[in-house]
Amino acid sequence: MNTSSLPAFGLGSFRLQGQQVIDSVRMGLELGYRHIDTAQIYGNEAEVGQAIAEGDVARDSLFVTTKIWTENLAGDRLIPSLKDSLHKLRLPQVDLTLIHWPSPDDAVPLNETMQALAEAKALGLTRLTGISNFTVAHMEQAIAAVGAAEIATNQVEIHPFLQNRKVVEFARAHGIHLTAYMPLAYGRVMQDATLQQIAARHGVTPAQIALAWSLQQGFAVIPSSTRRDNLAANLEAVKIRLSDEDMSAIARLDRGERLANPGFAPQWD
Ligand SMILES: NC(=O)c1ccc[n+]([C@@H]2O[C@H](COP(=O)([O-])OP(=O)(O)OC[C@H]3O[C@@H](n4cnc5c(N)ncnc54)[C@H](OP(=O)(O)O)[C@@H]3O)[C@@H](O)[C@H]2O)c1
């Protein structure tokens, strides 16, 4: 896939291990997913690689993302760790490499990490580079280090209950694309009455409404599922067109509910 940007619809793989992740990626590829999101810390790059190798999809039709774990952010560690990821994924190059989290307590200077990431790209280990869980302050530093054009996306938690507006506004103002992770709030969107009502009006599910809401704002989405019917239904969200009233009703659901908040997380906006 020799496009310069990342596909709007991807398949997440966080928490999925062993045969479960192999099955999820295999089903996803069969159903038409062409963008797979993994990470060093997920411990499933080898299984993702196996499922890709066993699938029928040509490499140049696939978009594969991995993420550099916090232990590998130093200048002398990033590239060897990415080479290890590529070995596990059975690929000579990934499409996108993200810095998974800013260095805890900013222990490794961001400039050092971003320069190493740029070097990985220059070596052909990754086609695109980007960031994840970056706050406005970290985005400012990343832009100063390598320029916004080198940041293909900032992958952050976004769903109707955590709309992350400061990050979204800053990213938009600087031309940085966003990827919404946990776009289903890990399944919690299914229980929300407003999303249920909008879904009933459209004859779809709350999960599909949550995905359509992100897509309609220009975010990429990377929902995960272990179930073929959910994987298939989620992809159908691209066909949904939400009205202005629907979008405003969902905008009111923001309650700052952050689900991914480990102890080493940065000071959120
Ligand atoms: N950069 C980061 O720090 C970061 C952090 C977290 C996540 N991520 C990425 O984002 C991806 C998505 O996040 P996530 O997997 O944590 O959460 P998610 O995609 O918001 O939710 C996944 C959960 O929703 C359920 N689900 C999926 N489709 C459904 C449907 N149509 N109807 C009802 N339930 C449905 C799944 O259960 P079933 O298996 O039963 O369908 C699963 O329990 C991750 O896999 C990972 O790749 C990145």
PDB file of C-alpha atoms and ligand atoms in Angstrom:
ATOM      1  CA  MET A   1       0.000   0.000   0.000  1.00  0.00           C
ATOM      2  CA  ASN A   2       2.062   2.898  -1.197  1.00  0.00           C
ATOM      3  CA  THR A   3      -0.167   5.627   0.115  1.00  0.00           C
ATOM      4  CA  SER A   4       1.373   8.352   2.192  1.00  0.00           C
ATOM      5  CA  SER A   5      -1.352   8.267   4.833  1.00  0.00           C
ATOM      6  CA  LEU A   6      -2.747   5.568   7.028  1.00  0.00           C
ATOM      7  CA  PRO A   7      -6.053   3.833   6.306  1.00  0.00           C
ATOM      8  CA  ALA A   8      -9.007   5.140   8.320  1.00  0.00           C
ATOM      9  CA  PHE A   9     -10.036   1.676   9.486  1.00  0.00           C
ATOM     10  CA  GLY A  10      -7.690  -0.643  11.339  1.00  0.00           C
ATOM     11  CA  LEU A  11      -7.741  -3.703  13.546  1.00  0.00           C
ATOM     12  CA  GLY A  12      -6.520  -3.410  17.134  1.00  0.00           C
ATOM     13  CA  SER A  13      -4.713  -6.274  18.868  1.00  0.00           C
ATOM     14  CA  PHE A  14      -4.106  -5.121  22.463  1.00  0.00           C
ATOM     15  CA  ARG A  15      -4.610  -7.941  25.031  1.00  0.00           C
ATOM     16  CA  LEU A  16      -5.008 -10.597  22.346  1.00  0.00           C
ATOM     17  CA  GLN A  17      -2.507 -13.417  22.648  1.00  0.00           C
ATOM     18  CA  GLY A  18      -1.638 -16.697  20.979  1.00  0.00           C
ATOM     19  CA  GLN A  19      -4.311 -18.367  18.878  1.00  0.00           C
ATOM     20  CA  GLN A  20      -6.826 -15.635  19.734  1.00  0.00           C
ATOM     21  CA  VAL A  21      -4.795 -12.930  18.004  1.00  0.00           C
ATOM     22  CA  ILE A  22      -3.983 -15.218  15.084  1.00  0.00           C
ATOM     23  CA  ASP A  23      -7.714 -15.876  14.625  1.00  0.00           C
ATOM     24  CA  SER A  24      -8.655 -12.206  15.006  1.00  0.00           C
ATOM     25  CA  VAL A  25      -6.128 -11.052  12.390  1.00  0.00           C
ATOM     26  CA  ARG A  26      -7.000 -13.947  10.060  1.00  0.00           C
ATOM     27  CA  MET A  27     -10.724 -13.134  10.253  1.00  0.00           C
ATOM     28  CA  GLY A  28     -10.010  -9.427   9.915  1.00  0.00           C
ATOM     29  CA  LEU A  29      -7.999  -9.962   6.738  1.00  0.00           C
ATOM     30  CA  GLU A  30     -10.722 -12.234   5.335  1.00  0.00           C
ATOM     31  CA  LEU A  31     -13.340  -9.564   6.051  1.00  0.00           C
ATOM     32  CA  GLY A  32     -11.356  -6.768   4.404  1.00  0.00           C
ATOM     33  CA  TYR A  33      -9.308  -5.150   7.165  1.00  0.00           C
ATOM     34  CA  ARG A  34      -6.069  -3.888   5.634  1.00  0.00           C
ATOM     35  CA  HIS A  35      -4.530  -2.074   8.597  1.00  0.00           C
ATOM     36  CA  ILE A  36      -3.286  -4.004  11.640  1.00  0.00           C
ATOM     37  CA  ASP A  37      -2.175  -2.318  14.858  1.00  0.00           C
ATOM     38  CA  THR A  38       0.266  -4.081  17.174  1.00  0.00           C
ATOM     39  CA  ALA A  39       2.997  -3.026  19.615  1.00  0.00           C
ATOM     40  CA  GLN A  40       6.152  -4.402  21.179  1.00  0.00           C
ATOM     41  CA  ILE A  41       4.506  -4.518  24.615  1.00  0.00           C
ATOM     42  CA  TYR A  42       1.490  -6.490  23.370  1.00  0.00           C
ATOM     43  CA  GLY A  43       3.718  -9.556  23.121  1.00  0.00           C
ATOM     44  CA  ASN A  44       1.887 -10.650  19.975  1.00  0.00           C
ATOM     45  CA  GLU A  45       3.989  -9.358  17.086  1.00  0.00           C
ATOM     46  CA  ALA A  46       5.060 -12.911  16.199  1.00  0.00           C
ATOM     47  CA  GLU A  47       1.438 -14.098  16.076  1.00  0.00           C
ATOM     48  CA  VAL A  48       0.366 -11.042  14.073  1.00  0.00           C
ATOM     49  CA  GLY A  49       3.239 -11.810  11.690  1.00  0.00           C
ATOM     50  CA  GLN A  50       2.163 -15.425  11.440  1.00  0.00           C
ATOM     51  CA  ALA A  51      -1.438 -14.495  10.624  1.00  0.00           C
ATOM     52  CA  ILE A  52      -0.258 -12.014   7.968  1.00  0.00           C
ATOM     53  CA  ALA A  53       2.129 -14.591   6.475  1.00  0.00           C
ATOM     54  CA  GLU A  54      -0.618 -17.205   6.367  1.00  0.00           C
ATOM     55  CA  GLY A  55      -3.191 -14.786   4.925  1.00  0.00           C
ATOM     56  CA  ASP A  56      -3.835 -14.138   1.257  1.00  0.00           C
ATOM     57  CA  VAL A  57      -3.343 -10.390   1.301  1.00  0.00           C
ATOM     58  CA  ALA A  58      -0.450  -9.003  -0.708  1.00  0.00           C
ATOM     59  CA  ARG A  59       2.043  -7.089   1.412  1.00  0.00           C
ATOM     60  CA  ASP A  60       1.619  -3.904  -0.583  1.00  0.00           C
ATOM     61  CA  SER A  61      -2.136  -3.957   0.169  1.00  0.00           C
ATOM     62  CA  LEU A  62      -1.528  -4.115   3.917  1.00  0.00           C
ATOM     63  CA  PHE A  63      -0.693  -1.410   6.431  1.00  0.00           C
ATOM     64  CA  VAL A  64       1.086  -2.640   9.562  1.00  0.00           C
ATOM     65  CA  THR A  65       1.745  -0.486  12.607  1.00  0.00           C
ATOM     66  CA  THR A  66       3.920  -1.297  15.595  1.00  0.00           C
ATOM     67  CA  LYS A  67       4.909   0.795  18.590  1.00  0.00           C
ATOM     68  CA  ILE A  68       8.192   1.228  20.404  1.00  0.00           C
ATOM     69  CA  TRP A  69       7.945   0.401  24.097  1.00  0.00           C
ATOM     70  CA  THR A  70       9.197   2.826  26.745  1.00  0.00           C
ATOM     71  CA  GLU A  71      12.301   0.725  27.506  1.00  0.00           C
ATOM     72  CA  ASN A  72      13.480   1.185  23.927  1.00  0.00           C
ATOM     73  CA  LEU A  73      13.295   4.955  23.524  1.00  0.00           C
ATOM     74  CA  ALA A  74      17.009   5.679  23.933  1.00  0.00           C
ATOM     75  CA  GLY A  75      19.010   6.457  20.811  1.00  0.00           C
ATOM     76  CA  ASP A  76      20.957   3.200  20.977  1.00  0.00           C
ATOM     77  CA  ARG A  77      17.922   0.987  21.677  1.00  0.00           C
ATOM     78  CA  LEU A  78      15.163   2.121  19.349  1.00  0.00           C
ATOM     79  CA  ILE A  79      16.524   0.746  16.077  1.00  0.00           C
ATOM     80  CA  PRO A  80      17.643  -2.661  17.469  1.00  0.00           C
ATOM     81  CA  SER A  81      14.220  -3.052  19.089  1.00  0.00           C
ATOM     82  CA  LEU A  82      12.450  -2.198  15.840  1.00  0.00           C
ATOM     83  CA  LYS A  83      14.618  -4.726  13.996  1.00  0.00           C
ATOM     84  CA  ASP A  84      13.522  -7.296  16.568  1.00  0.00           C
ATOM     85  CA  SER A  85       9.867  -6.344  15.946  1.00  0.00           C
ATOM     86  CA  LEU A  86      10.360  -6.722  12.191  1.00  0.00           C
ATOM     87  CA  HIS A  87      11.898 -10.150  12.742  1.00  0.00           C
ATOM     88  CA  LYS A  88       8.870 -11.227  14.796  1.00  0.00           C
ATOM     89  CA  LEU A  89       6.460  -9.721  12.254  1.00  0.00           C
ATOM     90  CA  ARG A  90       8.383 -11.452   9.418  1.00  0.00           C
ATOM     91  CA  LEU A  91       8.510  -8.156   7.541  1.00  0.00           C
ATOM     92  CA  PRO A  92      11.458  -6.157   6.204  1.00  0.00           C
ATOM     93  CA  GLN A  93       9.573  -2.931   6.876  1.00  0.00           C
ATOM     94  CA  VAL A  94       6.464  -1.789   8.749  1.00  0.00           C
ATOM     95  CA  ASP A  95       4.246   0.953   7.394  1.00  0.00           C
ATOM     96  CA  LEU A  96       4.138   2.938  10.597  1.00  0.00           C
ATOM     97  CA  THR A  97       6.193   3.001  13.789  1.00  0.00           C
ATOM     98  CA  LEU A  98       4.843   4.933  16.753  1.00  0.00           C
ATOM     99  CA  ILE A  99       6.472   6.038  19.971  1.00  0.00           C
ATOM    100  CA  HIS A 100       4.012   4.197  22.234  1.00  0.00           C
ATOM    101  CA  TRP A 101       4.206   6.618  25.184  1.00  0.00           C
ATOM    102  CA  PRO A 102       6.337   9.653  25.963  1.00  0.00           C
ATOM    103  CA  SER A 103       9.323   8.558  28.055  1.00  0.00           C
ATOM    104  CA  PRO A 104       8.150   8.164  31.679  1.00  0.00           C
ATOM    105  CA  ASP A 105       9.168  11.309  33.598  1.00  0.00           C
ATOM    106  CA  ASP A 106      10.755  12.434  30.318  1.00  0.00           C
ATOM    107  CA  ALA A 107      13.791  10.356  31.303  1.00  0.00           C
ATOM    108  CA  VAL A 108      14.904   9.959  27.683  1.00  0.00           C
ATOM    109  CA  PRO A 109      14.954  13.334  25.914  1.00  0.00           C
ATOM    110  CA  LEU A 110      12.227  13.365  23.277  1.00  0.00           C
ATOM    111  CA  ASN A 111      14.582  14.833  20.698  1.00  0.00           C
ATOM    112  CA  GLU A 112      16.861  11.774  21.060  1.00  0.00           C
ATOM    113  CA  THR A 113      13.927   9.405  20.505  1.00  0.00           C
ATOM    114  CA  MET A 114      12.516  11.315  17.535  1.00  0.00           C
ATOM    115  CA  GLN A 115      15.954  11.463  15.879  1.00  0.00           C
ATOM    116  CA  ALA A 116      16.341   7.681  16.308  1.00  0.00           C
ATOM    117  CA  LEU A 117      12.882   7.181  14.828  1.00  0.00           C
ATOM    118  CA  ALA A 118      13.818   9.379  11.859  1.00  0.00           C
ATOM    119  CA  GLU A 119      16.968   7.300  11.430  1.00  0.00           C
ATOM    120  CA  ALA A 120      14.862   4.104  11.429  1.00  0.00           C
ATOM    121  CA  LYS A 121      12.815   5.586   8.604  1.00  0.00           C
ATOM    122  CA  ALA A 122      15.941   6.624   6.695  1.00  0.00           C
ATOM    123  CA  LEU A 123      17.164   3.018   6.998  1.00  0.00           C
ATOM    124  CA  GLY A 124      13.891   1.793   5.461  1.00  0.00           C
ATOM    125  CA  LEU A 125      12.736  -0.052   8.590  1.00  0.00           C
ATOM    126  CA  THR A 126       9.485   1.911   8.620  1.00  0.00           C
ATOM    127  CA  ARG A 127       7.680   3.791   5.882  1.00  0.00           C
ATOM    128  CA  LEU A 128       6.062   6.333   8.199  1.00  0.00           C
ATOM    129  CA  THR A 129       6.654   7.536  11.752  1.00  0.00           C
ATOM    130  CA  GLY A 130       4.351   8.799  14.454  1.00  0.00           C
ATOM    131  CA  ILE A 131       3.518   9.173  18.112  1.00  0.00           C
ATOM    132  CA  SER A 132       1.008   7.865  20.635  1.00  0.00           C
ATOM    133  CA  ASN A 133      -0.321   9.175  23.946  1.00  0.00           C
ATOM    134  CA  PHE A 134       1.366  12.499  23.240  1.00  0.00           C
ATOM    135  CA  THR A 135      -0.026  15.519  25.074  1.00  0.00           C
ATOM    136  CA  VAL A 136      -0.015  19.023  23.619  1.00  0.00           C
ATOM    137  CA  ALA A 137       3.329  19.687  25.329  1.00  0.00           C
ATOM    138  CA  HIS A 138       4.836  16.487  23.920  1.00  0.00           C
ATOM    139  CA  MET A 139       3.431  17.231  20.459  1.00  0.00           C
ATOM    140  CA  GLU A 140       5.081  20.652  20.601  1.00  0.00           C
ATOM    141  CA  GLN A 141       8.416  19.014  21.411  1.00  0.00           C
ATOM    142  CA  ALA A 142       7.995  16.386  18.704  1.00  0.00           C
ATOM    143  CA  ILE A 143       7.204  19.046  16.102  1.00  0.00           C
ATOM    144  CA  ALA A 144      10.271  21.022  17.198  1.00  0.00           C
ATOM    145  CA  ALA A 145      12.408  17.868  16.886  1.00  0.00           C
ATOM    146  CA  VAL A 146      11.387  16.549  13.466  1.00  0.00           C
ATOM    147  CA  GLY A 147       8.580  18.736  12.072  1.00  0.00           C
ATOM    148  CA  ALA A 148       4.858  17.939  11.841  1.00  0.00           C
ATOM    149  CA  ALA A 149       5.286  16.319   8.422  1.00  0.00           C
ATOM    150  CA  GLU A 150       7.175  13.423  10.031  1.00  0.00           C
ATOM    151  CA  ILE A 151       4.260  12.722  12.366  1.00  0.00           C
ATOM    152  CA  ALA A 152       1.806  10.572  10.398  1.00  0.00           C
ATOM    153  CA  THR A 153      -0.538  10.318  13.372  1.00  0.00           C
ATOM    154  CA  ASN A 154      -0.899  10.770  17.121  1.00  0.00           C
ATOM    155  CA  GLN A 155      -2.677   7.644  18.364  1.00  0.00           C
ATOM    156  CA  VAL A 156      -4.646   8.611  21.483  1.00  0.00           C
ATOM    157  CA  GLU A 157      -7.619   7.421  23.471  1.00  0.00           C
ATOM    158  CA  ILE A 158     -10.767   8.906  21.948  1.00  0.00           C
ATOM    159  CA  HIS A 159     -14.342   7.695  22.336  1.00  0.00           C
ATOM    160  CA  PRO A 160     -17.626   9.399  23.178  1.00  0.00           C
ATOM    161  CA  PHE A 161     -16.800   9.384  26.906  1.00  0.00           C
ATOM    162  CA  LEU A 162     -13.257  10.838  26.473  1.00  0.00           C
ATOM    163  CA  GLN A 163     -13.246  13.264  23.582  1.00  0.00           C
ATOM    164  CA  ASN A 164      -9.769  14.657  24.257  1.00  0.00           C
ATOM    165  CA  ARG A 165     -10.656  18.063  22.820  1.00  0.00           C
ATOM    166  CA  LYS A 166      -7.439  19.948  23.681  1.00  0.00           C
ATOM    167  CA  VAL A 167      -5.309  17.334  21.981  1.00  0.00           C
ATOM    168  CA  VAL A 168      -7.670  17.232  18.988  1.00  0.00           C
ATOM    169  CA  GLU A 169      -7.666  21.024  18.589  1.00  0.00           C
ATOM    170  CA  PHE A 170      -3.895  21.321  18.827  1.00  0.00           C
ATOM    171  CA  ALA A 171      -3.308  18.416  16.438  1.00  0.00           C
ATOM    172  CA  ARG A 172      -5.751  19.870  13.902  1.00  0.00           C
ATOM    173  CA  ALA A 173      -4.160  23.304  14.130  1.00  0.00           C
ATOM    174  CA  HIS A 174      -0.759  21.755  13.336  1.00  0.00           C
ATOM    175  CA  GLY A 175      -1.910  19.356  10.635  1.00  0.00           C
ATOM    176  CA  ILE A 176      -1.348  16.242  12.729  1.00  0.00           C
ATOM    177  CA  HIS A 177      -3.705  13.376  11.996  1.00  0.00           C
ATOM    178  CA  LEU A 178      -5.288  11.496  14.905  1.00  0.00           C
ATOM    179  CA  THR A 179      -6.010   7.830  15.449  1.00  0.00           C
ATOM    180  CA  ALA A 180      -8.694   6.999  18.020  1.00  0.00           C
ATOM    181  CA  TYR A 181      -7.697   4.055  20.167  1.00  0.00           C
ATOM    182  CA  MET A 182     -10.232   2.231  22.352  1.00  0.00           C
ATOM    183  CA  PRO A 183     -12.862   3.765  20.061  1.00  0.00           C
ATOM    184  CA  LEU A 184     -15.527   1.549  21.658  1.00  0.00           C
ATOM    185  CA  ALA A 185     -14.433   2.473  25.203  1.00  0.00           C
ATOM    186  CA  TYR A 186     -13.621  -1.217  25.463  1.00  0.00           C
ATOM    187  CA  GLY A 187     -17.231  -2.153  24.710  1.00  0.00           C
ATOM    188  CA  ARG A 188     -18.822   0.342  27.130  1.00  0.00           C
ATOM    189  CA  VAL A 189     -20.454   2.294  24.298  1.00  0.00           C
ATOM    190  CA  MET A 190     -22.950  -0.577  23.993  1.00  0.00           C
ATOM    191  CA  GLN A 191     -24.541   0.358  27.341  1.00  0.00           C
ATOM    192  CA  ASP A 192     -25.082   4.065  26.691  1.00  0.00           C
ATOM    193  CA  ALA A 193     -28.713   5.146  26.305  1.00  0.00           C
ATOM    194  CA  THR A 194     -27.990   8.059  23.926  1.00  0.00           C
ATOM    195  CA  LEU A 195     -25.872   5.881  21.640  1.00  0.00           C
ATOM    196  CA  GLN A 196     -28.553   3.183  21.808  1.00  0.00           C
ATOM    197  CA  GLN A 197     -31.226   5.671  20.698  1.00  0.00           C
ATOM    198  CA  ILE A 198     -29.125   7.013  17.815  1.00  0.00           C
ATOM    199  CA  ALA A 199     -28.268   3.451  16.821  1.00  0.00           C
ATOM    200  CA  ALA A 200     -31.937   2.433  16.819  1.00  0.00           C
ATOM    201  CA  ARG A 201     -32.771   5.378  14.520  1.00  0.00           C
ATOM    202  CA  HIS A 202     -30.064   4.291  12.065  1.00  0.00           C
ATOM    203  CA  GLY A 203     -30.873   0.580  12.407  1.00  0.00           C
ATOM    204  CA  VAL A 204     -27.304  -0.178  13.572  1.00  0.00           C
ATOM    205  CA  THR A 205     -25.511  -0.819  16.901  1.00  0.00           C
ATOM    206  CA  PRO A 206     -24.022   1.653  19.417  1.00  0.00           C
ATOM    207  CA  ALA A 207     -20.556   0.298  18.533  1.00  0.00           C
ATOM    208  CA  GLN A 208     -21.088   1.246  14.902  1.00  0.00           C
ATOM    209  CA  ILE A 209     -22.342   4.695  15.936  1.00  0.00           C
ATOM    210  CA  ALA A 210     -19.245   5.267  18.093  1.00  0.00           C
ATOM    211  CA  LEU A 211     -16.976   4.310  15.186  1.00  0.00           C
ATOM    212  CA  ALA A 212     -18.921   6.480  12.734  1.00  0.00           C
ATOM    213  CA  TRP A 213     -18.629   9.408  15.158  1.00  0.00           C
ATOM    214  CA  SER A 214     -14.823   9.101  15.167  1.00  0.00           C
ATOM    215  CA  LEU A 215     -14.557   8.521  11.425  1.00  0.00           C
ATOM    216  CA  GLN A 216     -16.780  11.499  10.684  1.00  0.00           C
ATOM    217  CA  GLN A 217     -14.325  13.730  12.553  1.00  0.00           C
ATOM    218  CA  GLY A 218     -11.469  12.463  10.383  1.00  0.00           C
ATOM    219  CA  PHE A 219      -9.906  10.148  12.966  1.00  0.00           C
ATOM    220  CA  ALA A 220      -8.670   6.696  12.049  1.00  0.00           C
ATOM    221  CA  VAL A 221     -10.189   3.974  14.266  1.00  0.00           C
ATOM    222  CA  ILE A 222      -8.632   0.692  15.367  1.00  0.00           C
ATOM    223  CA  PRO A 223     -11.295  -1.325  17.232  1.00  0.00           C
ATOM    224  CA  SER A 224     -10.407  -4.847  18.291  1.00  0.00           C
ATOM    225  CA  SER A 225     -12.599  -7.899  18.444  1.00  0.00           C
ATOM    226  CA  THR A 226     -12.252 -11.622  18.888  1.00  0.00           C
ATOM    227  CA  ARG A 227     -15.588 -12.262  17.163  1.00  0.00           C
ATOM    228  CA  ARG A 228     -16.184 -12.503  13.458  1.00  0.00           C
ATOM    229  CA  ASP A 229     -19.651 -10.913  13.639  1.00  0.00           C
ATOM    230  CA  ASN A 230     -18.322  -7.917  15.583  1.00  0.00           C
ATOM    231  CA  LEU A 231     -15.327  -7.537  13.258  1.00  0.00           C
ATOM    232  CA  ALA A 232     -17.676  -7.523  10.259  1.00  0.00           C
ATOM    233  CA  ALA A 233     -20.211  -5.164  11.851  1.00  0.00           C
ATOM    234  CA  ASN A 234     -17.515  -2.688  12.884  1.00  0.00           C
ATOM    235  CA  LEU A 235     -16.260  -2.356   9.302  1.00  0.00           C
ATOM    236  CA  GLU A 236     -19.797  -1.455   8.208  1.00  0.00           C
ATOM    237  CA  ALA A 237     -19.572   1.734  10.275  1.00  0.00           C
ATOM    238  CA  VAL A 238     -17.870   3.467   7.337  1.00  0.00           C
ATOM    239  CA  LYS A 239     -21.262   3.546   5.607  1.00  0.00           C
ATOM    240  CA  ILE A 240     -23.049   5.456   8.379  1.00  0.00           C
ATOM    241  CA  ARG A 241     -23.648   9.197   8.030  1.00  0.00           C
ATOM    242  CA  LEU A 242     -24.504  10.887  11.319  1.00  0.00           C
ATOM    243  CA  SER A 243     -26.615  14.050  11.327  1.00  0.00           C
ATOM    244  CA  ASP A 244     -25.511  17.274  12.993  1.00  0.00           C
ATOM    245  CA  GLU A 245     -28.020  16.495  15.746  1.00  0.00           C
ATOM    246  CA  ASP A 246     -26.489  13.037  16.247  1.00  0.00           C
ATOM    247  CA  MET A 247     -22.979  14.539  16.420  1.00  0.00           C
ATOM    248  CA  SER A 248     -24.080  17.185  18.957  1.00  0.00           C
ATOM    249  CA  ALA A 249     -25.829  14.606  21.136  1.00  0.00           C
ATOM    250  CA  ILE A 250     -22.661  12.473  21.177  1.00  0.00           C
ATOM    251  CA  ALA A 251     -20.507  15.552  21.883  1.00  0.00           C
ATOM    252  CA  ARG A 252     -22.474  15.932  25.125  1.00  0.00           C
ATOM    253  CA  LEU A 253     -21.440  12.438  26.297  1.00  0.00           C
ATOM    254  CA  ASP A 254     -17.882  13.544  27.087  1.00  0.00           C
ATOM    255  CA  ARG A 255     -17.179  12.824  30.752  1.00  0.00           C
ATOM    256  CA  GLY A 256     -13.392  12.644  30.739  1.00  0.00           C
ATOM    257  CA  GLU A 257     -13.534   8.881  31.268  1.00  0.00           C
ATOM    258  CA  ARG A 258      -9.970   7.766  30.601  1.00  0.00           C
ATOM    259  CA  LEU A 259      -9.511   3.999  30.431  1.00  0.00           C
ATOM    260  CA  ALA A 260      -5.795   3.825  29.551  1.00  0.00           C
ATOM    261  CA  ASN A 261      -4.046   5.620  32.384  1.00  0.00           C
ATOM    262  CA  PRO A 262      -0.980   3.735  33.660  1.00  0.00           C
ATOM    263  CA  GLY A 263       1.179   5.113  36.457  1.00  0.00           C
ATOM    264  CA  PHE A 264       3.816   6.328  33.988  1.00  0.00           C
ATOM    265  CA  ALA A 265       1.316   8.302  31.873  1.00  0.00           C
ATOM    266  CA  PRO A 266       2.176  11.935  31.134  1.00  0.00           C
ATOM    267  CA  GLN A 267       0.335  14.859  32.729  1.00  0.00           C
ATOM    268  CA  TRP A 268      -2.804  14.790  30.589  1.00  0.00           C
ATOM    269  CA  ASP A 269      -4.260  17.927  29.009  1.00  0.00           C
TER     270      ASP A 269
HETATM  271  N1  LIG B   1      -1.540   3.425  21.880  1.00  0.00           N
HETATM  272  C1  LIG B   1      -1.997   2.943  23.011  1.00  0.00           C
HETATM  273  O1  LIG B   1      -1.481   3.222  24.114  1.00  0.00           O
HETATM  274  C2  LIG B   1      -3.206   2.049  22.988  1.00  0.00           C
HETATM  275  C3  LIG B   1      -3.911   1.792  24.178  1.00  0.00           C
HETATM  276  C4  LIG B   1      -5.044   0.978  24.108  1.00  0.00           C
HETATM  277  C5  LIG B   1      -5.430   0.434  22.897  1.00  0.00           C
HETATM  278  N2  LIG B   1      -4.701   0.677  21.759  1.00  0.00           N
HETATM  279  C6  LIG B   1      -5.076   0.072  20.460  1.00  0.00           C
HETATM  280  O2  LIG B   1      -6.448   0.331  20.222  1.00  0.00           O
HETATM  281  C7  LIG B   1      -7.097  -0.905  19.965  1.00  0.00           C
HETATM  282  C8  LIG B   1      -8.544  -0.831  20.392  1.00  0.00           C
HETATM  283  O3  LIG B   1      -8.652  -0.687  21.799  1.00  0.00           O
HETATM  284  P1  LIG B   1      -9.193  -1.869  22.725  1.00  0.00           P
HETATM  285  O4  LIG B   1      -9.024  -3.140  22.003  1.00  0.00           O
HETATM  286  O5  LIG B   1      -8.557  -1.723  24.041  1.00  0.00           O
HETATM  287  O6  LIG B   1     -10.734  -1.484  22.931  1.00  0.00           O
HETATM  288  P2  LIG B   1     -11.972  -1.267  21.943  1.00  0.00           P
HETATM  289  O7  LIG B   1     -11.625  -1.561  20.545  1.00  0.00           O
HETATM  290  O8  LIG B   1     -12.594   0.049  22.292  1.00  0.00           O
HETATM  291  O9  LIG B   1     -12.980  -2.375  22.493  1.00  0.00           O
HETATM  292  C9  LIG B   1     -12.732  -3.737  22.337  1.00  0.00           C
HETATM  293  C10 LIG B   1     -13.819  -4.462  23.119  1.00  0.00           C
HETATM  294  O10 LIG B   1     -15.078  -4.189  22.524  1.00  0.00           O
HETATM  295  C11 LIG B   1     -15.723  -5.400  22.162  1.00  0.00           C
HETATM  296  N3  LIG B   1     -16.341  -5.184  20.847  1.00  0.00           N
HETATM  297  C12 LIG B   1     -15.711  -5.021  19.665  1.00  0.00           C
HETATM  298  N4  LIG B   1     -16.605  -4.832  18.678  1.00  0.00           N
HETATM  299  C13 LIG B   1     -17.823  -4.886  19.256  1.00  0.00           C
HETATM  300  C14 LIG B   1     -19.130  -4.782  18.749  1.00  0.00           C
HETATM  301  N5  LIG B   1     -19.364  -4.554  17.459  1.00  0.00           N
HETATM  302  N6  LIG B   1     -20.157  -4.899  19.622  1.00  0.00           N
HETATM  303  C15 LIG B   1     -19.928  -5.127  20.931  1.00  0.00           C
HETATM  304  N7  LIG B   1     -18.709  -5.222  21.474  1.00  0.00           N
HETATM  305  C16 LIG B   1     -17.655  -5.109  20.631  1.00  0.00           C
HETATM  306  C17 LIG B   1     -14.658  -6.454  22.132  1.00  0.00           C
HETATM  307  O11 LIG B   1     -15.197  -7.693  22.545  1.00  0.00           O
HETATM  308  P3  LIG B   1     -15.303  -8.961  21.535  1.00  0.00           P
HETATM  309  O12 LIG B   1     -13.909  -9.487  21.390  1.00  0.00           O
HETATM  310  O13 LIG B   1     -16.227  -9.860  22.269  1.00  0.00           O
HETATM  311  O14 LIG B   1     -15.880  -8.445  20.244  1.00  0.00           O
HETATM  312  C18 LIG B   1     -13.649  -5.949  23.163  1.00  0.00           C
HETATM  313  O15 LIG B   1     -14.019  -6.379  24.458  1.00  0.00           O
HETATM  314  C19 LIG B   1      -6.260  -1.904  20.758  1.00  0.00           C
HETATM  315  O16 LIG B   1      -6.553  -3.243  20.400  1.00  0.00           O
HETATM  316  C20 LIG B   1      -4.875  -1.443  20.441  1.00  0.00           C
HETATM  317  O17 LIG B   1      -4.473  -1.920  19.166  1.00  0.00           O
HETATM  318  C21 LIG B   1      -3.618   1.495  21.790  1.00  0.00           C
END
